[in-house]
Amino acid sequence: MIPGIFEIQDGLIVNNQADNIDPRWSYRVWSNQCDAVVNIPKVASNTLGITLVSNDWAETNTHSCGDKNFHVVLRDPVERWQGCMAEHLSHRIEHGATLADVEKFIKSFGWMDTCYTDMHLYSQSAYCSGVSVYDTTFYFLEHGLSQLFKNIDVPYTGTVINHRTENKNNRAEINDIILSIYDSDVNDYVTALYKDDYNMMEIISAI
């Protein structure tokens, strides 16, 4: 992941990582006539996308949404990183590696020295770039999905759609291996990696 620079400019969230993300994924939102929901990978993106699109919301980008009411769901950065890494490493199995190969790589801690360009691993603040920190409604994943759907008047069954349940390419096993090596050093690495997200959440919580 290319290091970012996070700041608030004229009330807007700005993170220069946004321009390094594959343009198919950066600045993505789902929208209807009044509202826009920002798409952040590994933050209930499957649940949001399937539910919103099935209710006739369109996939578009931040720049085309003008004065619509923005909504953003955020997730604890450590929890999100675990899911992001599991998905990222599962692609190795897709390309011929075995689960044993992936486990060896995880336990070697070689991933700490890798510069990732996988869109899943970019910070949440990068996906929020261009969104107003003051005029956006923010939710936290742990308790916020039901409130989001209520606010935008979209029916929601409470079912969360996630890759761990599907277990494509051994994602559940990979996630468990990641959890098994998670210690204070790894925690320091992850919190430093996502310091922009912690800064953004601190600002949002103070508003």
PDB file of N, CA, C and O in Angstrom, residues 131-167:
ATOM      1  N   VAL A 131     -15.282  13.584   0.446  1.00  0.00           N
ATOM      2  CA  VAL A 131     -16.543  13.597   1.194  1.00  0.00           C
ATOM      3  C   VAL A 131     -16.446  14.603   2.338  1.00  0.00           C
ATOM      4  O   VAL A 131     -15.413  14.709   3.000  1.00  0.00           O
ATOM      5  N   SER A 132     -17.508  15.335   2.575  1.00  0.00           N
ATOM      6  CA  SER A 132     -17.518  16.315   3.664  1.00  0.00           C
ATOM      7  C   SER A 132     -17.504  15.628   5.024  1.00  0.00           C
ATOM      8  O   SER A 132     -18.277  14.710   5.268  1.00  0.00           O
ATOM      9  N   VAL A 133     -16.626  16.080   5.881  1.00  0.00           N
ATOM     10  CA  VAL A 133     -16.567  15.493   7.220  1.00  0.00           C
ATOM     11  C   VAL A 133     -17.705  16.020   8.099  1.00  0.00           C
ATOM     12  O   VAL A 133     -18.087  15.402   9.085  1.00  0.00           O
ATOM     13  N   TYR A 134     -18.288  17.160   7.711  1.00  0.00           N
ATOM     14  CA  TYR A 134     -19.335  17.780   8.515  1.00  0.00           C
ATOM     15  C   TYR A 134     -20.746  17.449   8.027  1.00  0.00           C
ATOM     16  O   TYR A 134     -21.679  17.349   8.832  1.00  0.00           O
ATOM     17  N   ASP A 135     -20.921  17.282   6.717  1.00  0.00           N
ATOM     18  CA  ASP A 135     -22.259  17.097   6.150  1.00  0.00           C
ATOM     19  C   ASP A 135     -22.560  15.651   5.791  1.00  0.00           C
ATOM     20  O   ASP A 135     -23.556  15.373   5.127  1.00  0.00           O
ATOM     21  N   THR A 136     -21.710  14.725   6.237  1.00  0.00           N
ATOM     22  CA  THR A 136     -21.902  13.306   5.975  1.00  0.00           C
ATOM     23  C   THR A 136     -22.367  12.614   7.249  1.00  0.00           C
ATOM     24  O   THR A 136     -21.922  12.966   8.342  1.00  0.00           O
ATOM     25  N   THR A 137     -23.235  11.630   7.103  1.00  0.00           N
ATOM     26  CA  THR A 137     -23.639  10.820   8.253  1.00  0.00           C
ATOM     27  C   THR A 137     -22.734   9.594   8.302  1.00  0.00           C
ATOM     28  O   THR A 137     -22.668   8.830   7.332  1.00  0.00           O
ATOM     29  N   PHE A 138     -22.027   9.428   9.401  1.00  0.00           N
ATOM     30  CA  PHE A 138     -21.099   8.315   9.575  1.00  0.00           C
ATOM     31  C   PHE A 138     -21.703   7.282  10.526  1.00  0.00           C
ATOM     32  O   PHE A 138     -22.390   7.627  11.492  1.00  0.00           O
ATOM     33  N   TYR A 139     -21.411   6.021  10.234  1.00  0.00           N
ATOM     34  CA  TYR A 139     -21.889   4.900  11.054  1.00  0.00           C
ATOM     35  C   TYR A 139     -20.704   3.981  11.317  1.00  0.00           C
ATOM     36  O   TYR A 139     -19.773   3.913  10.509  1.00  0.00           O
ATOM     37  N   PHE A 140     -20.754   3.268  12.411  1.00  0.00           N
ATOM     38  CA  PHE A 140     -19.729   2.261  12.657  1.00  0.00           C
ATOM     39  C   PHE A 140     -20.351   0.887  12.463  1.00  0.00           C
ATOM     40  O   PHE A 140     -21.475   0.628  12.901  1.00  0.00           O
ATOM     41  N   LEU A 141     -19.617   0.027  11.779  1.00  0.00           N
ATOM     42  CA  LEU A 141     -20.147  -1.242  11.301  1.00  0.00           C
ATOM     43  C   LEU A 141     -20.780  -2.079  12.407  1.00  0.00           C
ATOM     44  O   LEU A 141     -21.809  -2.725  12.197  1.00  0.00           O
ATOM     45  N   GLU A 142     -20.169  -2.060  13.587  1.00  0.00           N
ATOM     46  CA  GLU A 142     -20.627  -2.931  14.671  1.00  0.00           C
ATOM     47  C   GLU A 142     -22.122  -2.768  14.961  1.00  0.00           C
ATOM     48  O   GLU A 142     -22.817  -3.727  15.268  1.00  0.00           O
ATOM     49  N   HIS A 143     -22.619  -1.528  14.884  1.00  0.00           N
ATOM     50  CA  HIS A 143     -24.017  -1.277  15.264  1.00  0.00           C
ATOM     51  C   HIS A 143     -24.768  -0.417  14.246  1.00  0.00           C
ATOM     52  O   HIS A 143     -25.953  -0.144  14.464  1.00  0.00           O
ATOM     53  N   GLY A 144     -24.106  -0.020  13.163  1.00  0.00           N
ATOM     54  CA  GLY A 144     -24.682   1.037  12.344  1.00  0.00           C
ATOM     55  C   GLY A 144     -25.446   0.654  11.098  1.00  0.00           C
ATOM     56  O   GLY A 144     -26.152   1.499  10.525  1.00  0.00           O
ATOM     57  N   LEU A 145     -25.341  -0.598  10.627  1.00  0.00           N
ATOM     58  CA  LEU A 145     -25.975  -0.947   9.352  1.00  0.00           C
ATOM     59  C   LEU A 145     -27.488  -0.764   9.387  1.00  0.00           C
ATOM     60  O   LEU A 145     -28.076  -0.183   8.467  1.00  0.00           O
ATOM     61  N   SER A 146     -28.126  -1.251  10.428  1.00  0.00           N
ATOM     62  CA  SER A 146     -29.584  -1.138  10.513  1.00  0.00           C
ATOM     63  C   SER A 146     -30.016   0.319  10.513  1.00  0.00           C
ATOM     64  O   SER A 146     -31.015   0.691   9.870  1.00  0.00           O
ATOM     65  N   GLN A 147     -29.253   1.173  11.225  1.00  0.00           N
ATOM     66  CA  GLN A 147     -29.593   2.597  11.272  1.00  0.00           C
ATOM     67  C   GLN A 147     -29.412   3.239   9.909  1.00  0.00           C
ATOM     68  O   GLN A 147     -30.227   4.069   9.488  1.00  0.00           O
ATOM     69  N   LEU A 148     -28.361   2.861   9.184  1.00  0.00           N
ATOM     70  CA  LEU A 148     -28.151   3.396   7.843  1.00  0.00           C
ATOM     71  C   LEU A 148     -29.347   3.069   6.949  1.00  0.00           C
ATOM     72  O   LEU A 148     -29.919   3.954   6.298  1.00  0.00           O
ATOM     73  N   PHE A 149     -29.731   1.796   6.905  1.00  0.00           N
ATOM     74  CA  PHE A 149     -30.834   1.407   6.024  1.00  0.00           C
ATOM     75  C   PHE A 149     -32.137   2.086   6.436  1.00  0.00           C
ATOM     76  O   PHE A 149     -32.956   2.439   5.574  1.00  0.00           O
ATOM     77  N   LYS A 150     -32.322   2.282   7.726  1.00  0.00           N
ATOM     78  CA  LYS A 150     -33.510   3.005   8.197  1.00  0.00           C
ATOM     79  C   LYS A 150     -33.481   4.450   7.708  1.00  0.00           C
ATOM     80  O   LYS A 150     -34.490   4.985   7.227  1.00  0.00           O
ATOM     81  N   ASN A 151     -32.297   5.079   7.798  1.00  0.00           N
ATOM     82  CA  ASN A 151     -32.180   6.488   7.402  1.00  0.00           C
ATOM     83  C   ASN A 151     -32.417   6.698   5.913  1.00  0.00           C
ATOM     84  O   ASN A 151     -32.916   7.749   5.497  1.00  0.00           O
ATOM     85  N   ILE A 152     -32.015   5.718   5.099  1.00  0.00           N
ATOM     86  CA  ILE A 152     -32.169   5.882   3.644  1.00  0.00           C
ATOM     87  C   ILE A 152     -33.422   5.155   3.130  1.00  0.00           C
ATOM     88  O   ILE A 152     -33.638   5.065   1.920  1.00  0.00           O
ATOM     89  N   ASP A 153     -34.231   4.634   4.063  1.00  0.00           N
ATOM     90  CA  ASP A 153     -35.516   4.026   3.744  1.00  0.00           C
ATOM     91  C   ASP A 153     -35.374   2.850   2.776  1.00  0.00           C
ATOM     92  O   ASP A 153     -36.086   2.748   1.769  1.00  0.00           O
ATOM     93  N   VAL A 154     -34.440   1.952   3.095  1.00  0.00           N
ATOM     94  CA  VAL A 154     -34.232   0.736   2.305  1.00  0.00           C
ATOM     95  C   VAL A 154     -34.467  -0.462   3.221  1.00  0.00           C
ATOM     96  O   VAL A 154     -33.878  -0.539   4.306  1.00  0.00           O
ATOM     97  N   PRO A 155     -35.311  -1.414   2.814  1.00  0.00           N
ATOM     98  CA  PRO A 155     -35.564  -2.605   3.646  1.00  0.00           C
ATOM     99  C   PRO A 155     -34.279  -3.405   3.850  1.00  0.00           C
ATOM    100  O   PRO A 155     -33.489  -3.574   2.929  1.00  0.00           O
ATOM    101  N   TYR A 156     -34.093  -3.882   5.069  1.00  0.00           N
ATOM    102  CA  TYR A 156     -32.885  -4.651   5.404  1.00  0.00           C
ATOM    103  C   TYR A 156     -33.266  -5.796   6.325  1.00  0.00           C
ATOM    104  O   TYR A 156     -33.894  -5.586   7.358  1.00  0.00           O
ATOM    105  N   THR A 157     -32.880  -6.994   5.946  1.00  0.00           N
ATOM    106  CA  THR A 157     -33.258  -8.185   6.714  1.00  0.00           C
ATOM    107  C   THR A 157     -32.354  -8.441   7.904  1.00  0.00           C
ATOM    108  O   THR A 157     -32.659  -9.264   8.765  1.00  0.00           O
ATOM    109  N   GLY A 158     -31.196  -7.753   7.951  1.00  0.00           N
ATOM    110  CA  GLY A 158     -30.239  -8.000   9.024  1.00  0.00           C
ATOM    111  C   GLY A 158     -29.206  -9.041   8.663  1.00  0.00           C
ATOM    112  O   GLY A 158     -28.300  -9.327   9.452  1.00  0.00           O
ATOM    113  N   THR A 159     -29.309  -9.611   7.471  1.00  0.00           N
ATOM    114  CA  THR A 159     -28.350 -10.627   7.029  1.00  0.00           C
ATOM    115  C   THR A 159     -27.105  -9.963   6.473  1.00  0.00           C
ATOM    116  O   THR A 159     -27.181  -9.110   5.591  1.00  0.00           O
ATOM    117  N   VAL A 160     -25.939 -10.359   7.001  1.00  0.00           N
ATOM    118  CA  VAL A 160     -24.665  -9.831   6.512  1.00  0.00           C
ATOM    119  C   VAL A 160     -24.066 -10.846   5.554  1.00  0.00           C
ATOM    120  O   VAL A 160     -23.939 -12.038   5.868  1.00  0.00           O
ATOM    121  N   ILE A 161     -23.699 -10.375   4.365  1.00  0.00           N
ATOM    122  CA  ILE A 161     -23.114 -11.244   3.345  1.00  0.00           C
ATOM    123  C   ILE A 161     -21.611 -11.063   3.402  1.00  0.00           C
ATOM    124  O   ILE A 161     -21.103  -9.957   3.190  1.00  0.00           O
ATOM    125  N   ASN A 162     -20.862 -12.128   3.729  1.00  0.00           N
ATOM    126  CA  ASN A 162     -19.416 -11.954   3.818  1.00  0.00           C
ATOM    127  C   ASN A 162     -18.657 -13.138   3.233  1.00  0.00           C
ATOM    128  O   ASN A 162     -19.174 -14.248   3.132  1.00  0.00           O
ATOM    129  N   HIS A 163     -17.401 -12.861   2.857  1.00  0.00           N
ATOM    130  CA  HIS A 163     -16.574 -13.876   2.208  1.00  0.00           C
ATOM    131  C   HIS A 163     -16.122 -14.952   3.181  1.00  0.00           C
ATOM    132  O   HIS A 163     -15.793 -16.059   2.771  1.00  0.00           O
ATOM    133  N   ARG A 164     -16.064 -14.623   4.463  1.00  0.00           N
ATOM    134  CA  ARG A 164     -15.634 -15.652   5.416  1.00  0.00           C
ATOM    135  C   ARG A 164     -16.644 -16.792   5.433  1.00  0.00           C
ATOM    136  O   ARG A 164     -16.278 -17.968   5.477  1.00  0.00           O
ATOM    137  N   THR A 165     -17.927 -16.452   5.380  1.00  0.00           N
ATOM    138  CA  THR A 165     -18.958 -17.474   5.352  1.00  0.00           C
ATOM    139  C   THR A 165     -18.857 -18.307   4.073  1.00  0.00           C
ATOM    140  O   THR A 165     -18.957 -19.534   4.096  1.00  0.00           O
ATOM    141  N   GLU A 166     -18.625 -17.625   2.945  1.00  0.00           N
ATOM    142  CA  GLU A 166     -18.488 -18.341   1.678  1.00  0.00           C
ATOM    143  C   GLU A 166     -17.227 -19.196   1.668  1.00  0.00           C
ATOM    144  O   GLU A 166     -17.162 -20.242   1.043  1.00  0.00           O
ATOM    145  N   ASN A 167     -16.171 -18.724   2.369  1.00  0.00           N
ATOM    146  CA  ASN A 167     -14.891 -19.408   2.477  1.00  0.00           C
ATOM    147  C   ASN A 167     -14.257 -19.711   1.117  1.00  0.00           C
ATOM    148  O   ASN A 167     -13.688 -20.775   0.901  1.00  0.00           O
TER     149      ASN A 167
END
